[in-house]
Coordinates of C-alpha atoms and ligand atoms in Angstrom, one line a residue:
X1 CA 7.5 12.2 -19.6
X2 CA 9.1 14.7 -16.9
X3 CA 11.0 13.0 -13.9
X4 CA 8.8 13.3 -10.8
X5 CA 8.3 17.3 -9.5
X6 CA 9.7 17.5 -6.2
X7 CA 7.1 20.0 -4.5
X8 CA 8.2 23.8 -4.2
X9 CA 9.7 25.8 -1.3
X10 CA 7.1 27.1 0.2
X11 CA 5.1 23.5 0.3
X12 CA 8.0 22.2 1.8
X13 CA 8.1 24.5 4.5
X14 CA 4.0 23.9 4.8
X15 CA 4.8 20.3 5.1
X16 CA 7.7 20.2 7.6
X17 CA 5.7 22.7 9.5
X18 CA 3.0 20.0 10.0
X19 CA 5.4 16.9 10.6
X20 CA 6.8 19.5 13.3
X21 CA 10.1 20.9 13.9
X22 CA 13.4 18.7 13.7
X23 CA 11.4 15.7 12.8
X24 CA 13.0 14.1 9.5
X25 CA 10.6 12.9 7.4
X26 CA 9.7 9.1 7.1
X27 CA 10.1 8.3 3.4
X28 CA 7.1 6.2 1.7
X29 CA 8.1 2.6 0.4
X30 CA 6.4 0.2 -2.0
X31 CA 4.4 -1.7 0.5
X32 CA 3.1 2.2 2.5
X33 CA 2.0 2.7 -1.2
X34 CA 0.2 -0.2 -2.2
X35 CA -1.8 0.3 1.2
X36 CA -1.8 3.9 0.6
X37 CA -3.7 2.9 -3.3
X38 CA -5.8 0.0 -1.0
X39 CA -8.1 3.1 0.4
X40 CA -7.5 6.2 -2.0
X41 CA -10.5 8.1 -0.3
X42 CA -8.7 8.6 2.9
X43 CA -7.4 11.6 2.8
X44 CA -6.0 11.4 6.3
X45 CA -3.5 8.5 5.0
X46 CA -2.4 10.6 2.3
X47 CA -1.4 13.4 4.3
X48 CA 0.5 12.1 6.8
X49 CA 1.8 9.4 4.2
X50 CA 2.9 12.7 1.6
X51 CA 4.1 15.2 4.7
X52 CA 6.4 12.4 6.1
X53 CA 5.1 11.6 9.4
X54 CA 6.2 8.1 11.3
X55 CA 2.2 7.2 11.3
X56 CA 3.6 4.2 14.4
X57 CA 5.3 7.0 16.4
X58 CA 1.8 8.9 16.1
X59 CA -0.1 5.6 16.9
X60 CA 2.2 5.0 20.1
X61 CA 1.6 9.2 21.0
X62 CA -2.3 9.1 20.7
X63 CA -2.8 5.9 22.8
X64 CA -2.9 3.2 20.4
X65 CA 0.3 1.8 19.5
X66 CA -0.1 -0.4 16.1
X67 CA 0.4 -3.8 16.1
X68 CA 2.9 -3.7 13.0
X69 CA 6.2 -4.6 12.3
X70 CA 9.2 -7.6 12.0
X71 CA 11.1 -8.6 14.6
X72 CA 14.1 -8.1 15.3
X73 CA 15.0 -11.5 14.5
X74 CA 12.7 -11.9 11.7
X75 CA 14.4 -9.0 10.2
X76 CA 18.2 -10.3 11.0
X77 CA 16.7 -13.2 9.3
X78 CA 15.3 -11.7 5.6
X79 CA 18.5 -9.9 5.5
X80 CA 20.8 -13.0 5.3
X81 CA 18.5 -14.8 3.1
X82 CA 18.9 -11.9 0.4
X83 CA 22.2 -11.7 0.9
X84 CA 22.9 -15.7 0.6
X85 CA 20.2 -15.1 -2.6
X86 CA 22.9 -12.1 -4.1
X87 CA 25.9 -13.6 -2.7
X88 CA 28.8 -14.0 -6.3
X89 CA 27.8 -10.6 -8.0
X90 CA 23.9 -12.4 -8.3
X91 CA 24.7 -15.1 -10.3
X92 CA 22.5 -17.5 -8.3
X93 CA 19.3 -14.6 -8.7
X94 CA 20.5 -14.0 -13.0
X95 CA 20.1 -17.6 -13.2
X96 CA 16.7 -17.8 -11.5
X97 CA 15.3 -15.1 -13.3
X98 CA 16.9 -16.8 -16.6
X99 CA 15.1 -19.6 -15.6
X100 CA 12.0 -18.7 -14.9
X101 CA 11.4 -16.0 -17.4
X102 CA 13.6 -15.5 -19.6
X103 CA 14.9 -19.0 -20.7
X104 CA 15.7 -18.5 -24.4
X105 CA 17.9 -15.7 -23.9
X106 CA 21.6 -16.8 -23.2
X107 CA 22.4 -17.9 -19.6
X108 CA 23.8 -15.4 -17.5
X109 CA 27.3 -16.9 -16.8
X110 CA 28.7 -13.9 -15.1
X111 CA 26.4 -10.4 -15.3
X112 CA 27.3 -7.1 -14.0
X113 CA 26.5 -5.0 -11.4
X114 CA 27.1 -1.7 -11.5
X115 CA 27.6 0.8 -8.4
X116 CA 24.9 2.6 -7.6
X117 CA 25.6 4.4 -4.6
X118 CA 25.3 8.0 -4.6
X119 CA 24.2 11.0 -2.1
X120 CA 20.7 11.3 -0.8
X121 CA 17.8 9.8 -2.9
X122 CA 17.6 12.4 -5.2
X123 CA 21.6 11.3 -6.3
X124 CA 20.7 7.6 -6.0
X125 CA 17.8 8.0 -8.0
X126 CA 19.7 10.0 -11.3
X127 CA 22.5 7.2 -10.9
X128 CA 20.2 4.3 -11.1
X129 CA 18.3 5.7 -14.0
X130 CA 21.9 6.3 -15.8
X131 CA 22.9 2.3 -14.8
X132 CA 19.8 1.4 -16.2
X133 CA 20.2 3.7 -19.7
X134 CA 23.8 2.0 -20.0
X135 CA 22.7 -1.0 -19.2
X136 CA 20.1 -1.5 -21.8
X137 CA 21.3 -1.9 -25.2
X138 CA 24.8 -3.5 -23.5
X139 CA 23.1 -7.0 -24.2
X140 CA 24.3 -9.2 -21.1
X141 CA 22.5 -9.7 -18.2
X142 CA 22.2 -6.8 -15.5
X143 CA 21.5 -6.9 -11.7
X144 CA 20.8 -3.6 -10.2
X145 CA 21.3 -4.3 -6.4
X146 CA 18.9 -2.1 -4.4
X147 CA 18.2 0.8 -7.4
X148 CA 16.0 3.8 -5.7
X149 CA 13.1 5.3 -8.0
X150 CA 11.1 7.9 -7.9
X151 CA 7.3 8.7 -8.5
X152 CA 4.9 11.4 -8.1
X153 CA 2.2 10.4 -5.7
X154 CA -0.4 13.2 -4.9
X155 CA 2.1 15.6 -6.0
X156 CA 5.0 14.6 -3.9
X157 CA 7.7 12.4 -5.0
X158 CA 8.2 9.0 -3.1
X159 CA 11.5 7.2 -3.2
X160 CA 11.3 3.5 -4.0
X161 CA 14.3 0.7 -3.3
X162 CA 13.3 -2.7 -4.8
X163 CA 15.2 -5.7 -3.7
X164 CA 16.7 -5.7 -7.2
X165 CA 16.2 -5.2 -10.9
X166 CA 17.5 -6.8 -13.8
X167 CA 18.1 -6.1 -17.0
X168 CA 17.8 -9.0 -20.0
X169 CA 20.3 -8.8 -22.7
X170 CA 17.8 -8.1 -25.2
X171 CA 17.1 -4.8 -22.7
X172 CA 14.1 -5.4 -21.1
X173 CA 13.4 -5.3 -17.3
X174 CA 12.4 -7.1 -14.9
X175 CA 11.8 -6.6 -10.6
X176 CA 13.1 -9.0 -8.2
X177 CA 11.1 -8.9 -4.6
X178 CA 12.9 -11.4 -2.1
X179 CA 10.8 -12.7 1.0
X180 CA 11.2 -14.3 3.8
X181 CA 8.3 -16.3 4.0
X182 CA 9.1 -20.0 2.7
X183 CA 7.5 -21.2 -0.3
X184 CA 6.4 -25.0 0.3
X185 CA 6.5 -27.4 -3.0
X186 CA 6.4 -24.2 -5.1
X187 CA 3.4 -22.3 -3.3
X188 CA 3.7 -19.9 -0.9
X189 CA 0.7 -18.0 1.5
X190 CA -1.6 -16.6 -1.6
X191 CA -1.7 -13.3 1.5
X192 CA 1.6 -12.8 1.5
X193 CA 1.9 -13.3 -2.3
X194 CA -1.0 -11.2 -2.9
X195 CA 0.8 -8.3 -0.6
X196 CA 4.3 -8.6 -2.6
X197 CA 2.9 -8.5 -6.2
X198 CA 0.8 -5.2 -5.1
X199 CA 4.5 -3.9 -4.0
X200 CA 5.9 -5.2 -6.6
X201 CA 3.7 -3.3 -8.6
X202 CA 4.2 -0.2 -7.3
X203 CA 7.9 -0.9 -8.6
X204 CA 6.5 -1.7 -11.8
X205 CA 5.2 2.1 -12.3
X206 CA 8.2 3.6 -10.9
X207 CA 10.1 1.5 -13.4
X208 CA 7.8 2.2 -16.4
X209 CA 8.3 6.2 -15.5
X210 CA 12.1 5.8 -15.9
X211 CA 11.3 3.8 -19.3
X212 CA 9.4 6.4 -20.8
X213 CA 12.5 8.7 -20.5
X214 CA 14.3 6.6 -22.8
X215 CA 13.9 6.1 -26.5
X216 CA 13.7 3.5 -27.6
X217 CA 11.4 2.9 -24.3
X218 CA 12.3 -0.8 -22.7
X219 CA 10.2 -3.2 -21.9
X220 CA 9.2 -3.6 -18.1
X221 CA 8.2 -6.5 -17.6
X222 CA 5.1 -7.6 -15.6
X223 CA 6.2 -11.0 -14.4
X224 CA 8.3 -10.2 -11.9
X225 CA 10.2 -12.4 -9.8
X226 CA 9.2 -13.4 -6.4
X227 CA 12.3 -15.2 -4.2
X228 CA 11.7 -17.1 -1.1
X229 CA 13.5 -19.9 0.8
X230 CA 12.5 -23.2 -0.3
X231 CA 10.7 -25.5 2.2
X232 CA 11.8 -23.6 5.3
X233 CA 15.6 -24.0 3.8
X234 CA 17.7 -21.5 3.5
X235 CA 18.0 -22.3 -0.7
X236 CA 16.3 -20.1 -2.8
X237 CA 13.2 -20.6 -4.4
X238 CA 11.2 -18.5 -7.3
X239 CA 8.4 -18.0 -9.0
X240 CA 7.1 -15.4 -11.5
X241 CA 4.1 -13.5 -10.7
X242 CA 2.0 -11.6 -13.0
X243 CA 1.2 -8.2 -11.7
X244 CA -0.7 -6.5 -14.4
X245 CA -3.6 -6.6 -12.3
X246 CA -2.0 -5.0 -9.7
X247 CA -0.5 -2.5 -11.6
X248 CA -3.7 -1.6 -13.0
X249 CA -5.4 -1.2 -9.7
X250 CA -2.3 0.6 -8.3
X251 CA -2.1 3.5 -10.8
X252 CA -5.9 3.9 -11.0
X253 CA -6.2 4.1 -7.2
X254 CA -2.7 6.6 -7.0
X255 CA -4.2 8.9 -9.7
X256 CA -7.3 8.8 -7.4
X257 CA -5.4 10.4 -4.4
X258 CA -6.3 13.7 -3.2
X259 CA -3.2 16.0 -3.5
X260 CA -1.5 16.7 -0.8
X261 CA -1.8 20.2 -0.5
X262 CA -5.0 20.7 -1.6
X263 CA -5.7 18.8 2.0
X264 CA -3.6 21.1 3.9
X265 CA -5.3 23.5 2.6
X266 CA -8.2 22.7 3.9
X267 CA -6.4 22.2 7.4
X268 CA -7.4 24.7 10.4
X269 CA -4.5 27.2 11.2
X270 CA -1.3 25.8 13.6
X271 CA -1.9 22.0 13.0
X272 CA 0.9 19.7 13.7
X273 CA 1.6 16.3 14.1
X274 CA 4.7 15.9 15.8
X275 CA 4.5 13.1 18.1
X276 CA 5.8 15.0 20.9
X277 CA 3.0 17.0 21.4
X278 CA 0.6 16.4 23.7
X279 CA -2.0 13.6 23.3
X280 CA -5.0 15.8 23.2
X281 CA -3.4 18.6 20.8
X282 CA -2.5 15.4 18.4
X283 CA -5.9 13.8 18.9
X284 CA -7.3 17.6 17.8
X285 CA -4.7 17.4 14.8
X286 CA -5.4 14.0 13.5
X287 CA -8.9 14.5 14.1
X288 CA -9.0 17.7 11.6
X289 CA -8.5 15.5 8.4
X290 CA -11.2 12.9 7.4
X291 CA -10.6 9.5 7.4
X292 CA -12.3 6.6 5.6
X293 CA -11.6 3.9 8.0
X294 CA -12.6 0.3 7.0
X295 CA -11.5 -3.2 8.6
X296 CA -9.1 -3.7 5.8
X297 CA -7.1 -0.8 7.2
X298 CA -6.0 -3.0 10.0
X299 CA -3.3 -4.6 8.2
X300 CA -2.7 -1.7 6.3
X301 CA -2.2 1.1 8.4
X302 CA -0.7 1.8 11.2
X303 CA -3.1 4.4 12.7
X304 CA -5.6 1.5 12.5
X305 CA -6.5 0.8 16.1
X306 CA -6.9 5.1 17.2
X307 CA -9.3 5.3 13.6
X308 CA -11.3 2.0 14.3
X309 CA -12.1 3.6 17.8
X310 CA -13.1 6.4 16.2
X311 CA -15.2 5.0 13.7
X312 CA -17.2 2.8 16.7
X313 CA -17.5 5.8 18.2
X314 CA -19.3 7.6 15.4
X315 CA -21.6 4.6 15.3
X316 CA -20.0 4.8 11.4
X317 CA -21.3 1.6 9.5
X318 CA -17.5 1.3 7.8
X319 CA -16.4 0.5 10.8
X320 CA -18.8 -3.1 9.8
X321 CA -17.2 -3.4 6.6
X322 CA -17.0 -1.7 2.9
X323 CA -19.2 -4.2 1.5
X324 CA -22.2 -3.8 4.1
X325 CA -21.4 0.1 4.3
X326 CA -22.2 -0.2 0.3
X327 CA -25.1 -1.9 0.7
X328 CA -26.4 0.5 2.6
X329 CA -26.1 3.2 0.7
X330 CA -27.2 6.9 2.7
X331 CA -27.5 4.9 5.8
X332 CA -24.2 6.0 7.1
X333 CA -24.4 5.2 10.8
X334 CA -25.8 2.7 13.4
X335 CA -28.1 4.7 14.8
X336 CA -29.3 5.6 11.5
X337 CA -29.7 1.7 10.0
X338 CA -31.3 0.8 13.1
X339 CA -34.3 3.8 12.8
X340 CA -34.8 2.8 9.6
X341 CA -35.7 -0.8 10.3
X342 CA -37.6 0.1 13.4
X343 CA -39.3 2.8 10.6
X344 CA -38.6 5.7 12.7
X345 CA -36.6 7.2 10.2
X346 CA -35.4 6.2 5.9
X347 CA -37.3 6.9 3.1
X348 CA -39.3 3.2 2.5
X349 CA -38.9 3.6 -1.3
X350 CA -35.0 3.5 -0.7
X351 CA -34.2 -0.1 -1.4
X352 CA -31.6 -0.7 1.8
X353 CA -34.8 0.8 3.9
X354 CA -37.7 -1.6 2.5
X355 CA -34.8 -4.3 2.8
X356 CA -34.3 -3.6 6.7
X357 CA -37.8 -3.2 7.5
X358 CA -38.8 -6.5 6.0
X359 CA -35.7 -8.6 7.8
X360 CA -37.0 -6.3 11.2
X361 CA -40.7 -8.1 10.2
X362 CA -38.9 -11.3 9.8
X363 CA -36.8 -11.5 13.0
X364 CA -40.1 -10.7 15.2
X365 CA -41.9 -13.7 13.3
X366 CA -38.9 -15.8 14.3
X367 CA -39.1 -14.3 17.8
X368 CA -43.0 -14.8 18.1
X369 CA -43.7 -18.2 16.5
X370 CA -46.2 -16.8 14.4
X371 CA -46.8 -14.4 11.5
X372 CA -46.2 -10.7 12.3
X373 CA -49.2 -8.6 11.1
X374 CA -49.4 -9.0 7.0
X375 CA -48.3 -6.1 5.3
X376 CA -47.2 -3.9 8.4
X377 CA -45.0 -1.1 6.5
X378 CA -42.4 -0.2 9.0
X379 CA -42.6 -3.2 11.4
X380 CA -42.9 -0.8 14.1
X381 CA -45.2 -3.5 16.0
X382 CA -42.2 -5.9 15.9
X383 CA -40.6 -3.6 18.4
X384 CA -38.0 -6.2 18.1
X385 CA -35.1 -4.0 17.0
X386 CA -33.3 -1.9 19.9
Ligands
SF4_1 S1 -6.3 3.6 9.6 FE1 -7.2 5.6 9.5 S2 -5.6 6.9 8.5 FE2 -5.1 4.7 8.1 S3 -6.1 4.4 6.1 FE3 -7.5 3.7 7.7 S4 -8.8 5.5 8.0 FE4 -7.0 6.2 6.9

């Protein structure tokens, strides 16, 4: 399999034309990605996601700052735990991951870990995948501190740093994903465990793109390792996860995803989304590519609270929820769900019509006290839905 294209010259000028000039672009993680695979239909996400645009700078520029982010000392705090969790070349994190998933191979004693700095992702990337190739084979236990991969997504590549990897001595691998959320008598929030095996995940892929380069091909792993302090302690504790059904859902829903440039295609001429523009030329700009909003986008994406204003705006029934929007099938809008259960408007032989008009028959019976007319078709006597 080919490493991951990196887009040509002209669709790199196309894209920094739209993030606007001088404005670096803000590289996708893991956790963008596993959000970005959470709601593949927007295409809005997926072109500010692939051209590189700081989607909380844009929120803050168009009125509605998003609510996302760690705190400063949150932050200060995650970072010490990793490093306490690193601290001795790793050999507390080789003998956790010994431990816990590997526990017939040899213990780790003292691994390696290579260096794996380099220049620009692009660098870092090629030296991580030549510390993993030397690694693999070398039959003693690895840690790759902070590797960066790469992988395509809609037809740009996005840089990835897990926390760590390790190789086994028999040459498989496996990811590492630290946390600073505490894991209490060996359980931790199923949310936040739910959110790291998705990004976790999205490392798996990376990883399993780098493994197909080599031959033989090693084993990635799909237990990975999740780390967390132990009972509000600062002592680590871990637990495997299986992410297979993460992974799953991950690559189906990226494979999914519009490519990028066929939806700047599609864009009107001199669109940009530089967050110093104006608010009205972004609003105009942000407004030009279609969005699927949906509740869950709230703590997903950071655009969340101008889209969800939107959406109400619209009367859009997403804005309810994915499962009700579903359910109702070509009743797209409020407006539209509320004409068909008055029986102003629907087809009565589409199921979520005949369903509304009989729950409009039902809610004037409840109102009345007594029986609405038998049979009425389109409730329209019930006059009870405004
Ligand atoms: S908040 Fe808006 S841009 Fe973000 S995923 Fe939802 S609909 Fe798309």
């Amino acid at each position: 399999m080919p490493p991951p294209r990196t887009p040509g010259t002209a669709l790199r000028q196309q894209l920094a034309e739209l993030r606007g000039p001088d404005t670096a672009p803000k590289a996708l993680d893991a956790r963008a990605l596993a959000a970005l695979a959470a709601n593949p239909g927007c295409d809005r996400r997926a072109l500010l996601d692939g051209v590189g645009v700081d989607k909380a700078k844009l929120a803050g520029a168009l009125g509605a700052p998003s609510a996302f982010g760690m705190s400063q000392f949150a932050f200060m705090r995650g970072n010490a735990f990793e490093a306490r969790v690193k601290a001795d070349g790793g050999a507390e994190l080789l003998r956790l991951v010994h431990e816990r998933l590997d526990p017939r191979a040899e213990p780790p004693g003292s691994g390696t870990a290579p260096d794996l700095s380099a220049i620009g992702p692009e660098g870092r990337t090629a030296r991580t995948e030549l510390a993993l190739r030397e690694a693999t084979g070398a039959g003693v236990w690895t840690l790759l501190d902070h590797p960066m991969l790469a992988l395509d997504v809609a037809g740009s590549p996005a840089f990835l740093e897990p926390d760590a990897v390790v190789v086994h001595p028999d040459g498989g691998w496996t990811v590492v994903e630290i946390k600073s959320f505490p894991m209490l008598d060996g359980s931790a929030d199923p949310a936040k465990v739910g959110a790291a095996a998705r990004q976790s995940a999205v490392y798996v892929l990376a990883l399993e793109e780098v493994a197909a380069r080599l031959d033989p091909a090693p084993e990635v792993h799909h237990r990975i390792l999740l780390v967390c302090p132990k009972d509000f302690s600062n002592l680590p504790a871990a637990s495997a996860v299986d992410v297979r059904k993460q992974r799953a859902v991950t690559r189906r829903q990226l494979a999914r995803l519009t490519r990028v440039e066929d939806i700047a295609a599609a864009l009107p001429e001199g669109i940009c989304f530089s967050p110093d523009l104006p608010a009205d030329e972004l609003m105009t700009a942000v407004e030009s590519v279609p969005a699927t909003y949906a509740p869950e986008c709230l703590s997903a994406c950071e655009l969340a609270f101008h889209c969800r204003a939107r959406s109400r705006e619209r009367g859009a029934v997403t804005s309810l929820g994915r499962s009700l929007r579903a359910e109702l099938g070509s009743l797209t809008t409020v407006p539209d769900v509320l004409a068909a259960a008055r029986g102003t408007a629907g087809d009565p032989a589409d199921p979520a019509v005949a369903a509304l008009r009989r729950a409009a028959l039902l809610r004037t019976e409840a109102l009345r006290g007594t029986p609405a007319t038998a049979g009425a078709p389109d409730g329209r006597e019930a006059g009870a839905c405004r």
